């Protein structure tokens, strides 16, 4: 039997009607169609966002989307982080891909394999069982949480001092300059890993301390997060900081259904911005980069590796065993130079296909769901507000990066570790009781 979070135990789970789900997805897809035709294509057609309209193809993409709506709405009935992440996959990856397929002619083999990937991912999410982990004792939880807080703070402060002299940057338009500068930083491997993990872990700790009324610590960590952004200009770091505070003030359990309406709201803002202000900042920075580009890259990866040798993880986990990749240059750079013009990191379907081809479409969704089950197990009993930054950051990382890179370099395993050890309410109650006893 699926074990519900302690936070939602004995509470009725909010389940929106199927009609509301269909309405939300319908208007979300229509808004993406509009943005692709009237904003993305006119500006970015040269990079692959072309239009060759065919009514039958357009109609078929709608049929496929409608067929998957029951899978999407079923996630609304769960309070598990994995269900929220899969829902984000559908909204930010699959539905924009359906728009791209509707307007841009693509190889039939790619379309079949791409849809098969999503069917398999959906099935695995339904059939792979959840599991529980031993609950850590209060002493362990407090020790690990405080240790992570201190270590990550010191790591970021040291890197900020050594490489940028405590620079504070709030400009999102110079991030590529900061990234080029950061490529020259010569860090020890362990320092680089801790620094990367801090990007994912700190937003979670921020919300944790906000929820537990320790605002000075939360704002201290927010400053540390700003230092991270100022070092290498990673927009995801700034985005996760915004998510952390938004999650604290807005998000509550079982509100996965909000995601589609929030994204629809952003799309409407993008349309109004272009119509009223005659600018396209929301489309360029958020919608094109986050929703459409990874789906275009899926097709580029397929096109290249349907004609060239698969990598078999030799540029990632297998390469660490001393087995060399046939590609001297990093694969994202190869794809970028051949198709796009800049480095082209990508995950999900791209990661599965370029590493092991058709077999990857069977294996990689399985590994992703296993990782998400680990996340579910590590978050049992946590306040749902603490999880929103972790849920969205993990989703975006898996969409835009290879699986094993997310696990290690992007700090997914470190995130699971800290979530597992975060003190639960019962731990905090035990600590409070001990303090009262001492005072008496």
XYZ file of C-alpha atoms in Angstrom:
440
model
C 0.000 0.000 0.000
C 1.338 3.441 -0.912
C 2.389 5.331 2.196
C 1.271 8.951 2.230
C 3.322 11.789 3.602
C 2.868 12.455 7.299
C 1.947 16.001 6.430
C -1.092 14.922 4.416
C -2.078 11.951 6.525
C -5.767 11.875 7.333
C -6.342 14.877 5.068
C -8.430 14.779 1.935
C -6.290 15.040 -1.168
C -7.437 17.741 -3.541
C -8.229 16.180 -6.916
C -9.288 18.538 -9.704
C -11.881 17.248 -12.131
C -10.831 15.739 -15.423
C -12.730 18.568 -17.149
C -10.553 21.221 -15.471
C -7.449 19.236 -16.411
C -8.513 19.025 -20.050
C -9.379 22.736 -20.164
C -6.032 23.723 -18.668
C -4.016 21.518 -21.022
C -6.107 22.575 -24.030
C -5.483 26.302 -23.515
C -1.847 25.676 -22.578
C -1.252 23.841 -25.858
C -3.113 26.549 -27.842
C -0.976 29.261 -26.221
C 2.210 27.351 -27.111
C 1.002 26.987 -30.710
C 0.492 30.753 -30.881
C 3.880 31.559 -29.372
C 5.675 29.134 -31.700
C 4.027 30.532 -34.836
C 4.076 34.243 -34.022
C 7.098 34.652 -31.730
C 9.552 31.747 -31.923
C 9.471 31.049 -35.672
C 9.815 34.659 -36.930
C 12.952 35.225 -34.834
C 14.539 31.766 -34.530
C 13.640 29.962 -37.754
C 17.308 30.019 -38.786
C 18.220 27.781 -35.833
C 15.673 25.077 -36.711
C 12.328 26.429 -35.494
C 10.748 26.209 -38.925
C 7.130 25.871 -40.057
C 5.759 23.608 -42.764
C 2.132 23.265 -41.782
C 0.196 20.085 -42.489
C -3.313 19.753 -41.056
C -3.188 15.957 -40.675
C 0.097 16.114 -38.784
C -1.272 18.919 -36.592
C -4.454 16.923 -35.872
C -2.498 13.772 -34.974
C -0.378 15.621 -32.408
C -3.579 16.721 -30.704
C -4.881 13.142 -30.674
C -1.682 11.902 -29.009
C -1.861 14.686 -26.428
C -5.511 13.894 -25.623
C -4.620 10.208 -25.236
C -2.027 11.100 -22.573
C -4.283 13.403 -20.544
C -5.429 10.507 -18.271
C -1.755 9.834 -17.426
C -1.250 13.493 -16.544
C -4.403 13.852 -14.476
C -3.669 10.643 -12.582
C -0.553 12.275 -11.153
C -2.792 14.877 -9.499
C -4.059 12.153 -7.156
C -0.601 11.599 -5.657
C 1.330 13.743 -3.194
C 4.663 12.170 -4.144
C 7.502 14.329 -5.553
C 7.898 11.825 -8.404
C 4.345 12.503 -9.596
C 4.980 16.246 -9.587
C 8.220 15.753 -11.546
C 6.565 13.525 -14.153
C 3.805 16.125 -14.521
C 6.436 18.808 -15.153
C 8.024 16.516 -17.745
C 4.697 16.353 -19.569
C 4.101 20.102 -19.397
C 7.576 21.429 -20.146
C 8.919 18.647 -22.372
C 6.183 16.536 -23.978
C 3.564 19.179 -24.811
C 6.109 21.622 -26.344
C 7.472 18.641 -28.315
C 3.974 18.004 -29.670
C 3.869 21.632 -30.847
C 7.224 21.264 -32.573
C 6.095 18.055 -34.274
C 2.892 19.754 -35.406
C 4.700 22.505 -37.309
C 8.156 21.113 -38.144
C 8.448 18.035 -40.399
C 10.409 15.285 -38.651
C 11.589 11.789 -39.432
C 8.854 9.215 -38.754
C 11.300 6.945 -36.936
C 12.125 9.767 -34.523
C 8.444 10.458 -33.847
C 7.720 6.782 -33.147
C 10.741 6.359 -30.844
C 10.035 9.631 -29.058
C 6.416 8.686 -28.351
C 7.504 5.193 -27.303
C 9.920 6.748 -24.801
C 7.077 8.663 -23.164
C 4.733 5.691 -23.089
C 7.418 3.570 -21.411
C 8.235 6.332 -18.914
C 4.529 6.625 -18.035
C 4.152 2.861 -17.611
C 7.229 2.585 -15.383
C 5.882 5.395 -13.227
C 2.681 3.420 -12.724
C 4.166 -0.051 -12.071
C 7.487 0.468 -10.250
C 6.697 0.196 -6.522
C 7.545 2.762 -3.859
C 9.804 1.822 -0.950
C 10.576 3.135 2.534
C 13.860 3.894 4.267
C 14.777 3.619 7.929
C 13.990 6.883 9.665
C 17.137 8.625 10.955
C 17.191 9.438 14.654
C 16.963 13.079 15.760
C 20.659 13.323 16.670
C 21.710 12.144 13.197
C 19.298 14.529 11.471
C 20.473 17.642 13.299
C 24.158 16.743 12.918
C 23.949 16.150 9.143
C 21.783 19.239 8.506
C 24.075 21.548 10.466
C 27.182 20.023 8.901
C 25.840 20.507 5.359
C 24.859 24.088 6.193
C 28.357 24.927 7.437
C 30.328 23.021 4.773
C 28.386 24.370 1.789
C 28.491 27.926 3.137
C 32.257 27.732 3.584
C 32.768 26.204 0.125
C 30.778 28.937 -1.630
C 32.411 31.718 0.404
C 35.869 30.366 -0.428
C 35.114 30.055 -4.162
C 33.501 33.498 -4.274
C 36.517 35.041 -2.528
C 39.202 33.181 -4.505
C 37.740 33.588 -7.997
C 35.494 36.686 -7.938
C 36.509 38.647 -4.812
C 32.969 38.374 -3.360
C 31.311 39.739 -6.482
C 27.534 40.296 -6.292
C 25.869 40.203 -9.713
C 22.113 40.624 -10.251
C 22.229 41.123 -14.020
C 20.693 38.213 -15.965
C 21.922 39.552 -19.316
C 25.653 39.048 -18.713
C 25.448 35.409 -17.646
C 27.287 34.083 -20.691
C 30.278 36.281 -19.871
C 30.320 34.913 -16.330
C 30.090 31.337 -17.630
C 33.046 31.844 -19.957
C 35.009 33.268 -17.073
C 34.029 30.355 -14.813
C 35.338 27.825 -17.357
C 38.840 29.022 -16.530
C 38.492 28.324 -12.795
C 40.829 25.537 -11.725
C 39.076 23.746 -8.834
C 39.811 20.473 -7.076
C 37.287 17.777 -8.031
C 35.794 17.526 -4.528
C 35.453 21.315 -4.350
C 33.756 21.388 -7.741
C 31.307 18.665 -6.692
C 30.411 20.375 -3.402
C 29.945 23.669 -5.211
C 27.624 22.052 -7.792
C 25.650 20.230 -5.110
C 25.186 23.456 -3.137
C 23.123 24.908 -6.019
C 20.457 22.243 -5.494
C 20.667 21.739 -1.745
C 20.693 25.346 -0.489
C 17.229 26.337 -1.831
C 15.791 23.343 0.016
C 17.527 24.390 3.221
C 16.255 27.952 2.764
C 12.636 26.788 2.802
C 13.329 24.359 5.641
C 14.595 27.148 7.892
C 11.758 29.458 6.825
C 9.185 26.785 7.692
C 10.826 26.285 11.097
C 10.915 30.016 11.887
C 14.676 30.411 11.548
C 14.564 33.313 9.114
C 18.083 34.717 9.804
C 19.621 31.402 8.688
C 17.312 31.277 5.659
C 18.308 34.772 4.529
C 21.976 33.962 5.123
C 21.620 30.989 2.768
C 19.815 33.216 0.259
C 22.874 35.474 0.252
C 25.088 32.414 -0.301
C 22.852 31.448 -3.248
C 23.327 34.928 -4.722
C 27.088 34.445 -4.426
C 26.755 31.203 -6.414
C 24.865 33.006 -9.172
C 27.453 35.784 -9.160
C 30.294 33.304 -9.638
C 29.149 31.627 -12.880
C 25.856 33.273 -13.883
C 23.753 30.100 -13.766
C 20.165 31.293 -14.228
C 18.859 28.101 -12.653
C 20.488 29.161 -9.383
C 18.608 32.460 -9.379
C 15.444 30.679 -10.491
C 15.687 28.120 -7.678
C 16.104 30.930 -5.153
C 12.865 32.503 -6.389
C 11.228 29.069 -6.231
C 12.342 28.594 -2.652
C 10.575 31.722 -1.412
C 7.589 31.143 -3.703
C 7.259 27.610 -2.379
C 7.252 28.870 1.191
C 4.592 31.516 0.650
C 2.412 29.869 -2.018
C 2.861 26.131 -2.478
C 0.944 23.550 -0.445
C 0.485 19.808 -0.715
C -1.383 18.273 -3.658
C -1.379 21.333 -5.869
C 0.268 19.707 -8.862
C -2.780 20.835 -10.843
C -1.570 24.409 -10.426
C 1.428 23.797 -12.677
C -0.437 23.871 -15.986
C -2.326 27.034 -15.017
C 0.871 28.755 -13.898
C 2.576 27.918 -17.196
C -0.507 29.069 -19.106
C -0.342 32.364 -17.193
C 3.320 32.791 -18.195
C 2.441 32.089 -21.839
C -0.332 34.694 -21.737
C 2.120 37.210 -20.280
C 4.538 36.451 -23.129
C 1.793 37.047 -25.700
C 0.707 40.301 -24.040
C 4.327 41.468 -23.739
C 4.852 41.047 -27.472
C 1.532 42.674 -28.373
C 1.683 45.628 -25.959
C 5.384 46.280 -25.321
C 6.680 44.810 -28.615
C 9.381 42.895 -26.740
C 9.867 39.138 -26.326
C 11.917 38.733 -23.157
C 9.612 36.101 -21.603
C 9.576 34.076 -24.816
C 13.334 34.299 -25.341
C 14.525 33.702 -21.798
C 11.884 31.294 -20.546
C 9.641 29.685 -23.171
C 12.032 29.190 -26.093
C 14.988 28.199 -23.924
C 13.159 26.020 -21.426
C 10.342 24.471 -23.456
C 11.135 24.465 -27.160
C 14.921 24.260 -27.416
C 15.362 20.923 -25.559
C 12.748 19.382 -27.880
C 14.532 20.653 -30.977
C 17.778 19.262 -29.572
C 16.092 15.860 -29.192
C 15.668 15.795 -32.953
C 19.235 16.984 -33.566
C 20.616 14.253 -31.293
C 18.510 11.640 -33.074
C 19.606 12.855 -36.495
C 23.299 12.743 -35.589
C 23.349 9.418 -33.730
C 21.114 7.620 -36.193
C 24.096 8.000 -38.557
C 27.028 7.799 -36.113
C 28.290 5.533 -33.349
C 26.529 5.574 -29.971
C 28.617 6.748 -27.031
C 27.647 4.017 -24.519
C 28.256 6.406 -21.584
C 31.937 6.688 -22.422
C 31.801 10.443 -21.899
C 30.217 9.957 -18.477
C 30.197 7.072 -16.004
C 31.956 4.458 -18.213
C 34.639 6.986 -19.146
C 35.623 7.194 -15.479
C 36.707 3.545 -15.738
C 39.296 4.464 -18.361
C 37.283 3.507 -21.454
C 37.658 6.266 -24.026
C 34.808 7.717 -26.052
C 35.099 7.675 -29.855
C 34.328 11.398 -29.681
C 37.249 13.549 -28.556
C 35.070 16.654 -28.230
C 32.184 16.693 -25.752
C 28.995 15.472 -27.442
C 26.902 18.585 -26.584
C 29.546 20.682 -28.338
C 29.475 18.366 -31.386
C 25.683 18.695 -31.631
C 25.908 22.432 -31.126
C 28.575 22.921 -33.793
C 26.736 20.744 -36.318
C 23.191 22.004 -35.767
C 22.733 24.855 -33.359
C 25.776 27.083 -32.956
C 26.495 26.649 -29.245
C 26.846 23.881 -26.657
C 23.698 21.728 -26.655
C 23.295 19.814 -23.392
C 20.120 17.747 -23.236
C 18.481 14.930 -21.289
C 15.578 12.452 -21.288
C 15.141 11.136 -24.869
C 18.457 12.600 -26.107
C 20.380 11.017 -23.236
C 18.750 7.637 -23.834
C 19.264 7.590 -27.594
C 22.801 8.946 -27.985
C 24.170 6.562 -25.369
C 22.533 3.234 -26.237
C 20.046 3.836 -29.038
C 16.681 2.065 -29.041
C 17.653 -0.020 -25.992
C 18.111 3.247 -24.111
C 14.438 4.016 -24.611
C 13.698 0.950 -22.467
C 16.487 1.334 -19.904
C 16.823 5.055 -19.176
C 13.169 5.695 -18.192
C 13.541 2.789 -15.754
C 16.616 4.384 -14.154
C 14.882 7.763 -13.967
C 11.869 6.315 -12.147
C 14.165 4.411 -9.758
C 15.935 7.685 -8.935
C 12.579 9.398 -8.385
C 11.475 6.572 -6.087
C 14.612 7.253 -4.035
C 13.594 10.912 -3.854
C 10.107 9.855 -2.718
C 11.573 7.686 0.029
C 13.918 10.443 1.238
C 11.124 13.036 1.488
C 8.634 11.073 3.591
C 7.199 13.283 6.336
C 8.553 16.607 5.054
C 6.447 19.742 4.710
C 5.472 20.027 1.031
C 6.720 23.637 0.907
C 10.264 22.392 1.457
C 10.057 20.231 -1.663
C 8.921 22.632 -4.394
C 12.421 23.939 -5.231
C 13.794 20.382 -5.239
C 10.962 19.141 -7.454
C 11.328 21.831 -10.115
C 15.153 21.899 -10.057
C 15.320 18.111 -10.426
C 12.795 18.230 -13.268
C 14.708 20.879 -15.206
C 18.046 19.157 -14.626
C 16.764 15.843 -15.989
C 15.238 17.594 -19.005
C 18.435 19.457 -19.868
C 21.254 17.120 -18.745
C 22.255 13.480 -18.921
C 21.042 11.167 -16.151
C 24.388 10.351 -14.537
C 25.450 14.002 -14.703
C 22.296 14.923 -12.772
C 22.969 12.199 -10.216
C 26.541 13.273 -9.504
C 27.606 16.645 -10.898
C 24.213 18.309 -10.433
C 23.881 17.080 -6.886
C 20.788 14.852 -7.044
C 22.286 12.256 -4.684
C 23.462 15.001 -2.333
C 19.946 16.452 -2.409
C 18.430 13.064 -1.530
C 20.901 12.733 1.335
C 20.025 16.082 2.900
C 16.287 15.543 2.372
C 16.558 12.168 4.101
C 18.324 13.685 7.108
C 16.306 16.898 7.426
C 14.692 16.867 10.887
C 10.995 16.024 10.737
C 8.369 17.445 13.034
C 8.821 14.597 15.483
C 12.555 15.391 15.706
C 11.831 19.055 16.358
C 9.266 18.108 19.015
C 11.802 15.858 20.729
C 14.367 18.689 20.784
C 11.791 21.124 22.180
C 10.788 18.660 24.903
C 14.409 18.223 25.943
C 14.904 21.988 26.155
C 11.781 22.340 28.329
C 12.965 19.539 30.581
C 16.355 21.199 31.058
C 14.740 24.526 31.952
C 12.521 22.805 34.525
